[in-house]
Amino acid sequence: MSVTTSKRKFEHIFVNVALSVLILLSFLCFFSAIWYVSVYGRVGFDSILYTLTADLGGVQSGLVLGYLLKGALPGVLCGGGVCFFLFYPRKKRLVLKRWLSITVSLVLSVGLLVHAAFHTELVDYILANINKSAIFETEYRNPNTVNLTFPEEKRNLVYIFMESMETSYLDDSMGGGLESNLIPELTQLAQENINFSHNETVGGFREVPGSGWTIGAMVAQTAGIPLKVPPTAADGNSYGGDGVFLPGVTNLTNILHENGYYQALMVGSDVNFGGRGAYYRSHGVDKIYDLFTARQDGIVDEDYFVWWGMEDMYLYEYAKQELAEIAAQEQPFAFTMLTVDTHHVGGYKCSLCGADHAENYDNVISCASKQVAQFVAWIQQQPFYENTTIIITGDHRSMDGDYFARNVDGGYVRHMYNCFINAAAQPSNATNREFTTVDMFPTTLRAIGCQIDRDRLGLGTDLFSDTPTLAEEMGYTAFCNEVKKDSAYYTNHFFQKNEK
């Protein structure tokens, strides 16, 4: 064999291998995108980017298996089959000419990648990051520069993030998206207390880009900013891998810490999932409870694990136990908890759930409403309740896309639930408001009696005041378009520690 022939053979093999890898990756991207959107819905590419880069320890095993079976496996099988047809040498078969094989490979790969890019909203993400926004320079109110005045006797706070809890679960006569009301207990709590609404009945708030998943929602509701994941943050510190999470941000828990509050976070899963533990630990929280501490404290068995960790029925019992001890201390406290049973897909039906509905998710949502109402009733019977504000809020819209496709009209605009119980303020106007996740930050402080100079913190507005929110001033769509654009201010101020 001549040198020239050997060289051509090597080039031929190299090109075949390179094109095969490209085809396999393209099919993987194609089926992964379809799987992700079918499971999580169209939550934006920022959520996908965060998922790919954050600490995912403790992820529900069913999601991993689901991806392997419905995302990775079809990608490998289809990619492998196409590569075999295009490149595997056989004498007796229809052999595509080499130039045609290369053309088919490139066109197919580009088509698959383009489909995946549009399906996951990568194109929108790129366009948003090409454009620059000055919204943080012009509208962001740094809590370090705002005059905050707490009452002489500080109020306690119990903040309950309810996984995927929406007002969509109301019946259509009340502004919901279903034929029957799945959450009568939460409805009653909202009607008897303070509910900020987008309509005349029980309503709620909308997401902003960067708040459509749990840690993004937690950041937005406690810091008044979305969780942006710029590609330049390659060191990973923004995602909690090294225990540092948005070190330049002053948020709700920082403010409460500086004002003498004892603070705790409780979740029923691995708190390190998605960087939740890093966010709260690095912003003034004193104690964190999760599945592993529950095992240590005898709430569940040492090897217990269902769904994401343990069911909410154990979480509430754990919360009662620890709240009683925390309230016995002399200092004011802020207790944050996150439920999990209503997580997608389909939720987790525990032993307390009934079977009144045909869909599992309906039964789980109904059960969640009953459990949180019972927990609130328990708090109201405790000695510390008189000086305690309870806030119940959905973290983000449910990602169970198939459920909503089956049960809710496609044009229905979904909102997250909120309820303020025993608040230290009364709203000027709680109905027909246009507000978003970021407005929960200053509103929470006002609910526990803190006065906020000019009614704004972060990008959020105190809803108890008559000051319009940025979504009301700019329009919801225009506000979101600005928020999702690239921001040098965000990167330079929030992803690195700044002096106060």
Short mmCIF file of C-alpha atoms in Angstrom, two decimals:
data_model
loop_
_atom_site.label_atom_id
_atom_site.label_comp_id
_atom_site.label_asym_id
_atom_site.label_seq_id
_atom_site.Cartn_x
_atom_site.Cartn_y
_atom_site.Cartn_z
CA MET A 1 0.00 0.00 0.00
CA SER A 2 1.43 3.35 -1.03
CA VAL A 3 1.80 6.27 1.34
CA THR A 4 -0.85 8.18 -0.58
CA THR A 5 -3.33 5.33 -0.35
CA SER A 6 -2.61 4.90 3.36
CA LYS A 7 -3.12 8.61 3.92
CA ARG A 8 -6.43 8.60 2.03
CA LYS A 9 -7.61 5.60 4.03
CA PHE A 10 -6.74 7.34 7.29
CA GLU A 11 -8.55 10.51 6.19
CA HIS A 12 -11.54 8.42 5.15
CA ILE A 13 -11.71 6.74 8.57
CA PHE A 14 -11.18 10.04 10.40
CA VAL A 15 -14.00 11.75 8.50
CA ASN A 16 -16.33 8.79 9.09
CA VAL A 17 -15.59 8.79 12.83
CA ALA A 18 -16.01 12.58 13.10
CA LEU A 19 -19.31 12.52 11.23
CA SER A 20 -20.52 9.57 13.29
CA VAL A 21 -19.79 11.44 16.52
CA LEU A 22 -21.59 14.50 15.13
CA ILE A 23 -24.64 12.44 14.18
CA LEU A 24 -24.77 10.69 17.55
CA LEU A 25 -24.49 13.98 19.44
CA SER A 26 -27.14 15.55 17.22
CA PHE A 27 -29.61 12.73 17.85
CA LEU A 28 -28.83 12.90 21.57
CA CYS A 29 -29.51 16.64 21.60
CA PHE A 30 -32.68 16.14 19.59
CA PHE A 31 -34.20 13.48 21.84
CA SER A 32 -32.86 15.10 25.04
CA ALA A 33 -34.57 18.35 24.11
CA ILE A 34 -37.85 16.56 23.42
CA TRP A 35 -37.60 14.69 26.72
CA TYR A 36 -36.70 17.78 28.75
CA VAL A 37 -39.55 19.91 27.41
CA SER A 38 -42.05 17.06 27.75
CA VAL A 39 -41.06 16.65 31.41
CA TYR A 40 -40.32 20.22 32.52
CA GLY A 41 -42.28 22.25 29.97
CA ARG A 42 -40.96 25.35 28.22
CA VAL A 43 -39.18 26.86 31.19
CA GLY A 44 -36.44 28.57 29.18
CA PHE A 45 -32.88 27.62 28.37
CA ASP A 46 -31.57 29.30 31.52
CA SER A 47 -33.25 26.51 33.49
CA ILE A 48 -31.59 23.88 31.30
CA LEU A 49 -28.21 25.57 31.63
CA TYR A 50 -28.59 25.63 35.39
CA THR A 51 -29.58 21.97 35.43
CA LEU A 52 -26.46 21.08 33.44
CA THR A 53 -24.11 23.01 35.70
CA ALA A 54 -25.58 22.83 39.21
CA ASP A 55 -25.11 20.26 41.96
CA LEU A 56 -27.74 17.61 41.21
CA GLY A 57 -27.01 15.33 44.13
CA GLY A 58 -30.28 13.89 45.40
CA VAL A 59 -32.18 14.11 42.12
CA GLN A 60 -35.19 11.83 41.96
CA SER A 61 -34.05 8.52 40.46
CA GLY A 62 -37.17 8.27 38.29
CA LEU A 63 -36.11 11.35 36.35
CA VAL A 64 -32.69 9.86 35.63
CA LEU A 65 -34.22 6.58 34.49
CA GLY A 66 -36.78 8.46 32.42
CA TYR A 67 -34.06 10.38 30.62
CA LEU A 68 -31.99 7.27 29.96
CA LEU A 69 -34.99 5.45 28.47
CA LYS A 70 -36.65 8.32 26.59
CA GLY A 71 -33.76 10.64 25.86
CA ALA A 72 -30.40 8.88 25.74
CA LEU A 73 -31.50 5.47 24.44
CA PRO A 74 -33.47 6.72 21.39
CA GLY A 75 -30.62 9.09 20.59
CA VAL A 76 -28.03 6.33 20.64
CA LEU A 77 -30.19 3.85 18.70
CA CYS A 78 -31.22 6.30 15.97
CA GLY A 79 -27.75 7.81 15.72
CA GLY A 80 -26.13 4.40 15.59
CA GLY A 81 -28.56 3.19 12.95
CA VAL A 82 -27.94 6.17 10.68
CA CYS A 83 -24.17 5.87 11.08
CA PHE A 84 -24.34 2.19 10.23
CA PHE A 85 -26.32 2.91 7.06
CA LEU A 86 -24.07 5.75 5.94
CA PHE A 87 -20.61 4.53 6.81
CA TYR A 88 -20.44 0.81 7.55
CA PRO A 89 -18.76 -0.86 4.54
CA ARG A 90 -20.60 -3.79 2.98
CA LYS A 91 -20.13 -5.13 -0.49
CA LYS A 92 -23.71 -6.11 -1.27
CA ARG A 93 -25.81 -3.11 -0.40
CA LEU A 94 -26.91 0.19 -1.69
CA VAL A 95 -23.80 2.28 -1.17
CA LEU A 96 -24.20 6.03 -1.05
CA LYS A 97 -21.51 7.93 -2.81
CA ARG A 98 -19.07 9.47 -0.39
CA TRP A 99 -20.02 13.07 -1.10
CA LEU A 100 -23.68 12.18 -0.61
CA SER A 101 -22.98 10.46 2.71
CA ILE A 102 -21.15 13.55 3.96
CA THR A 103 -23.92 15.86 2.75
CA VAL A 104 -26.64 13.74 4.37
CA SER A 105 -24.67 13.66 7.62
CA LEU A 106 -24.19 17.42 7.77
CA VAL A 107 -27.72 18.36 6.71
CA LEU A 108 -29.29 15.84 9.11
CA SER A 109 -27.09 16.96 12.02
CA VAL A 110 -27.79 20.64 11.43
CA GLY A 111 -31.52 19.96 11.20
CA LEU A 112 -31.55 18.00 14.44
CA LEU A 113 -29.48 20.62 16.30
CA VAL A 114 -31.59 23.51 15.01
CA HIS A 115 -34.76 21.73 16.12
CA ALA A 116 -33.27 21.12 19.57
CA ALA A 117 -32.14 24.75 19.82
CA PHE A 118 -35.58 26.17 19.06
CA HIS A 119 -37.36 23.52 21.13
CA THR A 120 -35.36 24.42 24.25
CA GLU A 121 -35.49 28.16 23.54
CA LEU A 122 -31.71 28.29 23.13
CA VAL A 123 -32.14 30.77 20.28
CA ASP A 124 -34.12 33.11 22.52
CA TYR A 125 -31.47 32.72 25.22
CA ILE A 126 -28.66 33.61 22.79
CA LEU A 127 -30.55 36.61 21.42
CA ALA A 128 -31.31 37.82 24.94
CA ASN A 129 -27.66 37.56 25.94
CA ILE A 130 -26.51 39.36 22.81
CA ASN A 131 -28.68 42.30 23.83
CA LYS A 132 -27.74 44.31 26.89
CA SER A 133 -30.10 45.67 29.52
CA ALA A 134 -29.63 48.53 31.95
CA ILE A 135 -32.59 47.54 34.12
CA PHE A 136 -30.39 46.74 37.10
CA GLU A 137 -28.53 50.04 36.78
CA THR A 138 -31.78 52.02 36.60
CA GLU A 139 -34.31 50.01 38.65
CA TYR A 140 -32.48 47.74 41.09
CA ARG A 141 -32.61 49.00 44.65
CA ASN A 142 -29.69 47.65 46.64
CA PRO A 143 -30.93 46.69 50.13
CA ASN A 144 -27.64 47.97 51.54
CA THR A 145 -28.57 51.50 50.48
CA VAL A 146 -32.25 51.41 51.47
CA ASN A 147 -33.51 52.56 54.86
CA LEU A 148 -35.23 49.57 56.49
CA THR A 149 -36.98 50.09 59.82
CA PHE A 150 -38.02 47.08 61.89
CA PRO A 151 -40.58 47.32 64.68
CA GLU A 152 -39.30 47.38 68.24
CA GLU A 153 -40.80 43.95 68.83
CA LYS A 154 -39.77 41.90 65.82
CA ARG A 155 -42.27 39.46 64.36
CA ASN A 156 -41.48 35.83 63.63
CA LEU A 157 -41.83 34.49 60.10
CA VAL A 158 -42.89 31.08 58.81
CA TYR A 159 -42.41 30.98 55.03
CA ILE A 160 -43.81 27.94 53.22
CA PHE A 161 -42.73 27.30 49.64
CA MET A 162 -45.28 24.92 48.18
CA GLU A 163 -43.86 23.02 45.24
CA SER A 164 -45.65 23.93 41.99
CA MET A 165 -48.67 25.42 43.75
CA GLU A 166 -50.77 27.47 41.34
CA THR A 167 -54.14 29.16 41.31
CA SER A 168 -54.74 27.09 38.18
CA TYR A 169 -56.05 24.36 40.49
CA LEU A 170 -59.11 26.49 41.27
CA ASP A 171 -62.29 25.94 39.27
CA ASP A 172 -62.96 28.21 36.31
CA SER A 173 -65.71 30.14 38.13
CA MET A 174 -63.03 31.43 40.52
CA GLY A 175 -60.51 32.20 37.81
CA GLY A 176 -58.83 28.81 37.87
CA GLY A 177 -58.21 26.45 35.01
CA LEU A 178 -60.10 23.31 36.08
CA GLU A 179 -63.70 22.17 36.28
CA SER A 180 -63.54 21.62 40.04
CA ASN A 181 -61.54 23.26 42.82
CA LEU A 182 -58.71 20.97 43.94
CA ILE A 183 -57.51 23.29 46.73
CA PRO A 184 -60.54 24.36 48.83
CA GLU A 185 -58.46 24.68 52.01
CA LEU A 186 -55.90 26.98 50.36
CA THR A 187 -58.80 28.88 48.81
CA GLN A 188 -60.36 29.46 52.22
CA LEU A 189 -57.03 30.58 53.69
CA ALA A 190 -56.60 33.07 50.85
CA GLN A 191 -60.15 34.40 51.26
CA GLU A 192 -59.91 34.77 55.03
CA ASN A 193 -56.48 36.37 55.02
CA ILE A 194 -54.48 38.44 52.52
CA ASN A 195 -54.14 37.21 48.96
CA PHE A 196 -52.57 39.42 46.33
CA SER A 197 -54.43 38.67 43.14
CA HIS A 198 -54.35 39.38 39.43
CA ASN A 199 -58.15 39.31 39.43
CA GLU A 200 -61.15 39.94 41.71
CA THR A 201 -61.03 36.52 43.36
CA VAL A 202 -58.17 34.31 44.56
CA GLY A 203 -55.20 34.95 42.28
CA GLY A 204 -51.48 35.20 42.26
CA PHE A 205 -48.25 36.26 40.63
CA ARG A 206 -46.37 35.35 37.47
CA GLU A 207 -42.83 34.15 36.93
CA VAL A 208 -40.03 36.23 35.53
CA PRO A 209 -37.28 34.61 33.44
CA GLY A 210 -34.82 32.94 35.79
CA SER A 211 -37.42 31.97 38.40
CA GLY A 212 -39.12 29.01 36.74
CA TRP A 213 -37.48 26.30 38.86
CA THR A 214 -37.14 25.92 42.63
CA ILE A 215 -33.81 27.56 43.41
CA GLY A 216 -34.50 30.25 40.83
CA ALA A 217 -37.84 30.93 42.53
CA MET A 218 -36.21 30.97 45.96
CA VAL A 219 -33.65 33.52 44.79
CA ALA A 220 -36.29 35.68 43.13
CA GLN A 221 -38.65 35.63 46.13
CA THR A 222 -35.92 36.34 48.68
CA ALA A 223 -33.58 38.63 46.74
CA GLY A 224 -35.85 40.39 44.27
CA ILE A 225 -33.78 39.32 41.29
CA PRO A 226 -33.93 36.41 38.83
CA LEU A 227 -31.31 33.69 38.93
CA LYS A 228 -29.25 34.32 35.84
CA VAL A 229 -26.66 31.76 34.77
CA PRO A 230 -24.13 33.56 32.57
CA PRO A 231 -21.76 31.27 30.65
CA THR A 232 -18.87 33.42 31.88
CA ALA A 233 -19.39 32.06 35.38
CA ALA A 234 -17.37 28.98 34.48
CA ASP A 235 -15.74 28.65 37.88
CA GLY A 236 -19.03 27.30 39.20
CA ASN A 237 -19.14 29.46 42.32
CA SER A 238 -22.54 30.81 41.34
CA TYR A 239 -24.07 27.36 41.38
CA GLY A 240 -23.07 26.42 44.90
CA GLY A 241 -20.43 23.82 44.10
CA ASP A 242 -17.93 25.41 46.47
CA GLY A 243 -20.48 26.66 48.98
CA VAL A 244 -20.66 30.17 47.52
CA PHE A 245 -23.87 31.35 45.91
CA LEU A 246 -24.45 34.90 44.63
CA PRO A 247 -22.03 36.35 47.18
CA GLY A 248 -22.69 39.95 46.13
CA VAL A 249 -26.41 39.74 46.88
CA THR A 250 -28.02 41.02 50.06
CA ASN A 251 -31.30 39.16 50.43
CA LEU A 252 -34.09 38.54 52.91
CA THR A 253 -32.10 36.13 55.07
CA ASN A 254 -29.10 38.49 55.17
CA ILE A 255 -31.34 41.30 56.36
CA LEU A 256 -33.03 39.14 59.00
CA HIS A 257 -29.65 37.84 60.17
CA GLU A 258 -28.37 41.39 60.62
CA ASN A 259 -31.49 42.19 62.64
CA GLY A 260 -31.02 39.41 65.15
CA TYR A 261 -33.19 36.65 63.73
CA TYR A 262 -32.50 32.96 64.22
CA GLN A 263 -33.16 31.29 60.86
CA ALA A 264 -33.75 27.75 59.67
CA LEU A 265 -34.49 26.06 56.35
CA MET A 266 -36.24 22.69 56.11
CA VAL A 267 -36.65 20.53 53.00
CA GLY A 268 -37.70 16.92 52.62
CA SER A 269 -34.98 16.02 50.13
CA ASP A 270 -31.22 16.51 49.86
CA VAL A 271 -30.77 20.22 50.52
CA ASN A 272 -27.70 20.35 48.29
CA PHE A 273 -29.77 19.60 45.19
CA GLY A 274 -29.59 22.57 42.85
CA GLY A 275 -27.44 24.63 45.22
CA ARG A 276 -30.23 25.31 47.72
CA GLY A 277 -28.06 24.57 50.72
CA ALA A 278 -25.24 26.78 49.46
CA TYR A 279 -27.62 29.68 48.83
CA TYR A 280 -29.11 29.65 52.30
CA ARG A 281 -25.92 28.78 54.18
CA SER A 282 -24.03 31.64 52.55
CA HIS A 283 -26.78 34.15 53.28
CA GLY A 284 -27.21 34.04 57.02
CA VAL A 285 -29.27 30.90 57.77
CA ASP A 286 -28.27 29.25 61.05
CA LYS A 287 -29.67 25.73 60.69
CA ILE A 288 -30.64 23.51 57.78
CA TYR A 289 -32.84 20.42 58.02
CA ASP A 290 -33.22 17.91 55.21
CA LEU A 291 -33.66 14.20 54.57
CA PHE A 292 -30.36 13.36 56.23
CA THR A 293 -31.03 15.28 59.45
CA ALA A 294 -34.52 13.75 59.49
CA ARG A 295 -32.91 10.33 59.49
CA GLN A 296 -30.55 11.38 62.29
CA ASP A 297 -33.40 12.83 64.32
CA GLY A 298 -35.56 9.72 63.99
CA ILE A 299 -38.26 11.29 61.82
CA VAL A 300 -37.75 8.52 59.26
CA ASP A 301 -35.65 5.36 59.20
CA GLU A 302 -31.92 5.59 58.53
CA ASP A 303 -32.26 4.21 54.99
CA TYR A 304 -35.59 5.86 54.18
CA PHE A 305 -36.03 7.25 50.66
CA VAL A 306 -39.13 7.74 48.52
CA TRP A 307 -39.80 10.17 45.68
CA TRP A 308 -37.25 12.96 46.39
CA GLY A 309 -36.56 11.90 49.96
CA MET A 310 -39.48 11.85 52.37
CA GLU A 311 -43.14 12.75 52.00
CA ASP A 312 -44.61 16.02 53.18
CA MET A 313 -46.53 14.28 55.97
CA TYR A 314 -43.16 13.62 57.62
CA LEU A 315 -41.91 17.08 56.72
CA TYR A 316 -44.78 18.78 58.56
CA GLU A 317 -44.28 16.64 61.66
CA TYR A 318 -40.59 17.46 61.59
CA ALA A 319 -41.41 21.16 61.21
CA LYS A 320 -43.74 21.07 64.24
CA GLN A 321 -41.04 19.44 66.35
CA GLU A 322 -38.32 21.91 65.39
CA LEU A 323 -40.55 24.99 65.40
CA ALA A 324 -41.52 24.29 69.00
CA GLU A 325 -37.85 24.26 69.98
CA ILE A 326 -36.92 27.29 67.88
CA ALA A 327 -39.81 29.33 69.27
CA ALA A 328 -38.65 28.60 72.80
CA GLN A 329 -35.51 30.67 72.16
CA GLU A 330 -35.48 34.32 73.14
CA GLN A 331 -34.66 35.78 69.71
CA PRO A 332 -37.13 36.25 66.84
CA PHE A 333 -37.05 33.49 64.24
CA ALA A 334 -37.63 32.95 60.53
CA PHE A 335 -38.46 29.39 59.51
CA THR A 336 -38.53 28.52 55.78
CA MET A 337 -39.73 25.19 54.45
CA LEU A 338 -40.21 23.63 51.03
CA THR A 339 -42.74 20.91 50.27
CA VAL A 340 -42.15 18.30 47.56
CA ASP A 341 -45.10 15.93 47.06
CA THR A 342 -46.57 18.05 44.25
CA HIS A 343 -43.38 17.90 42.19
CA HIS A 344 -43.77 16.67 38.64
CA VAL A 345 -44.27 14.17 37.11
CA GLY A 346 -47.66 13.31 38.57
CA GLY A 347 -46.73 14.04 42.16
CA TYR A 348 -46.32 11.55 45.00
CA LYS A 349 -49.45 10.04 46.51
CA CYS A 350 -48.79 9.44 50.20
CA SER A 351 -50.89 7.41 52.64
CA LEU A 352 -52.90 10.53 53.57
CA CYS A 353 -54.08 11.14 50.04
CA GLY A 354 -57.55 10.17 48.97
CA ALA A 355 -58.68 8.74 45.65
CA ASP A 356 -61.50 11.12 44.81
CA HIS A 357 -60.03 12.06 41.44
CA ALA A 358 -59.10 9.99 38.43
CA GLU A 359 -55.69 11.63 38.03
CA ASN A 360 -52.95 10.96 40.55
CA TYR A 361 -51.77 14.58 40.38
CA ASP A 362 -55.26 15.83 41.30
CA ASN A 363 -55.26 13.65 44.41
CA VAL A 364 -51.78 14.81 45.39
CA ILE A 365 -52.64 18.50 44.94
CA SER A 366 -55.81 18.09 46.99
CA CYS A 367 -53.85 16.31 49.70
CA ALA A 368 -51.23 19.09 49.73
CA SER A 369 -53.96 21.67 50.29
CA LYS A 370 -55.34 19.74 53.27
CA GLN A 371 -51.91 19.17 54.83
CA VAL A 372 -50.76 22.79 54.71
CA ALA A 373 -54.10 23.96 56.16
CA GLN A 374 -53.71 21.53 59.05
CA PHE A 375 -50.16 22.76 59.60
CA VAL A 376 -51.34 26.38 59.66
CA ALA A 377 -54.06 25.44 62.14
CA TRP A 378 -51.41 23.86 64.38
CA ILE A 379 -49.29 27.02 64.27
CA GLN A 380 -52.31 29.13 65.15
CA GLN A 381 -52.75 27.08 68.32
CA GLN A 382 -49.17 27.71 69.48
CA PRO A 383 -48.15 30.43 71.96
CA PHE A 384 -45.79 32.01 69.42
CA TYR A 385 -48.48 32.54 66.78
CA GLU A 386 -49.67 35.90 68.09
CA ASN A 387 -46.41 37.49 66.96
CA THR A 388 -45.84 35.31 63.88
CA THR A 389 -46.60 35.95 60.22
CA ILE A 390 -47.19 32.95 57.95
CA ILE A 391 -46.61 33.23 54.21
CA ILE A 392 -47.64 30.45 51.84
CA THR A 393 -46.51 30.69 48.24
CA GLY A 394 -46.07 28.53 45.19
CA ASP A 395 -42.43 28.43 44.15
CA HIS A 396 -43.02 28.26 40.38
CA ARG A 397 -45.48 26.92 37.85
CA SER A 398 -45.80 23.16 37.72
CA MET A 399 -43.53 21.54 35.16
CA ASP A 400 -45.96 18.70 34.55
CA GLY A 401 -46.65 19.80 30.99
CA ASP A 402 -48.70 16.76 30.00
CA TYR A 403 -51.10 17.30 32.91
CA PHE A 404 -51.84 20.87 31.85
CA ALA A 405 -52.12 19.91 28.20
CA ARG A 406 -54.82 17.40 29.17
CA ASN A 407 -56.74 19.50 31.67
CA VAL A 408 -56.23 23.23 31.14
CA ASP A 409 -57.09 25.37 28.14
CA GLY A 410 -54.00 26.27 26.16
CA GLY A 411 -54.69 30.00 26.35
CA TYR A 412 -55.06 30.05 30.13
CA VAL A 413 -52.48 32.26 31.91
CA ARG A 414 -51.16 30.45 34.95
CA HIS A 415 -50.30 32.20 38.24
CA MET A 416 -48.62 31.12 41.48
CA TYR A 417 -50.55 31.01 44.75
CA ASN A 418 -49.85 33.34 47.68
CA CYS A 419 -51.36 33.90 51.11
CA PHE A 420 -50.28 36.17 53.99
CA ILE A 421 -51.61 35.17 57.40
CA ASN A 422 -51.39 37.39 60.48
CA ALA A 423 -49.45 40.05 58.61
CA ALA A 424 -48.41 43.29 60.29
CA ALA A 425 -49.76 45.41 57.44
CA GLN A 426 -52.89 45.84 55.37
CA PRO A 427 -52.72 46.32 51.59
CA SER A 428 -53.88 49.47 49.87
CA ASN A 429 -55.09 47.32 46.98
CA ALA A 430 -54.71 43.54 46.77
CA THR A 431 -56.75 42.83 43.64
CA ASN A 432 -56.25 43.27 39.91
CA ARG A 433 -52.51 43.63 40.36
CA GLU A 434 -49.81 42.73 37.83
CA PHE A 435 -46.93 41.40 39.91
CA THR A 436 -44.19 38.80 39.73
CA THR A 437 -41.95 36.56 41.78
CA VAL A 438 -39.50 39.37 42.61
CA ASP A 439 -42.19 41.40 44.38
CA MET A 440 -42.37 38.82 47.17
CA PHE A 441 -39.03 40.05 48.60
CA PRO A 442 -40.08 43.50 49.87
CA THR A 443 -43.66 42.34 50.48
CA THR A 444 -42.39 39.70 52.92
CA LEU A 445 -40.44 42.28 54.91
CA ARG A 446 -43.45 44.57 55.06
CA ALA A 447 -45.62 41.65 56.20
CA ILE A 448 -43.47 41.29 59.33
CA GLY A 449 -43.64 45.01 60.06
CA CYS A 450 -40.53 46.32 58.36
CA GLN A 451 -40.92 49.77 56.79
CA ILE A 452 -39.17 50.14 53.43
CA ASP A 453 -38.13 53.54 52.19
CA ARG A 454 -39.85 54.19 48.82
CA ASP A 455 -41.42 50.70 48.86
CA ARG A 456 -38.91 48.88 46.66
CA LEU A 457 -36.08 46.37 47.14
CA GLY A 458 -34.18 44.58 44.40
CA LEU A 459 -36.48 44.69 41.39
CA GLY A 460 -39.47 44.07 43.64
CA THR A 461 -42.20 46.32 44.99
CA ASP A 462 -43.95 46.11 48.34
CA LEU A 463 -47.45 44.96 47.40
CA PHE A 464 -48.91 46.35 50.62
CA SER A 465 -48.09 49.82 49.30
CA ASP A 466 -49.79 51.72 46.50
CA THR A 467 -46.54 51.94 44.51
CA PRO A 468 -46.90 50.20 41.13
CA THR A 469 -44.72 47.18 40.43
CA LEU A 470 -42.24 47.24 37.57
CA ALA A 471 -44.52 44.80 35.72
CA GLU A 472 -47.33 47.34 36.09
CA GLU A 473 -45.16 50.28 35.06
CA MET A 474 -43.46 48.63 32.10
CA GLY A 475 -45.94 45.92 31.22
CA TYR A 476 -45.29 42.27 32.10
CA THR A 477 -43.84 41.30 28.71
CA ALA A 478 -41.55 44.33 28.48
CA PHE A 479 -40.34 43.76 32.05
CA CYS A 480 -39.53 40.11 31.34
CA ASN A 481 -37.77 41.01 28.09
CA GLU A 482 -35.48 43.36 30.00
CA VAL A 483 -34.85 40.93 32.85
CA LYS A 484 -33.71 38.11 30.56
CA LYS A 485 -31.19 40.24 28.66
CA ASP A 486 -27.52 40.16 29.53
CA SER A 487 -26.54 42.46 32.38
CA ALA A 488 -22.99 43.51 33.20
CA TYR A 489 -24.28 44.87 36.50
CA TYR A 490 -25.64 41.45 37.48
CA THR A 491 -22.39 39.67 36.66
CA ASN A 492 -20.12 42.27 38.23
CA HIS A 493 -22.12 42.85 41.39
CA PHE A 494 -23.86 39.59 42.27
CA PHE A 495 -21.38 36.93 41.22
CA GLN A 496 -18.60 38.37 43.30
CA LYS A 497 -18.44 39.66 46.84
CA ASN A 498 -18.92 43.41 47.08
CA GLU A 499 -18.20 45.69 49.94
CA LYS A 500 -21.27 47.18 51.56
#
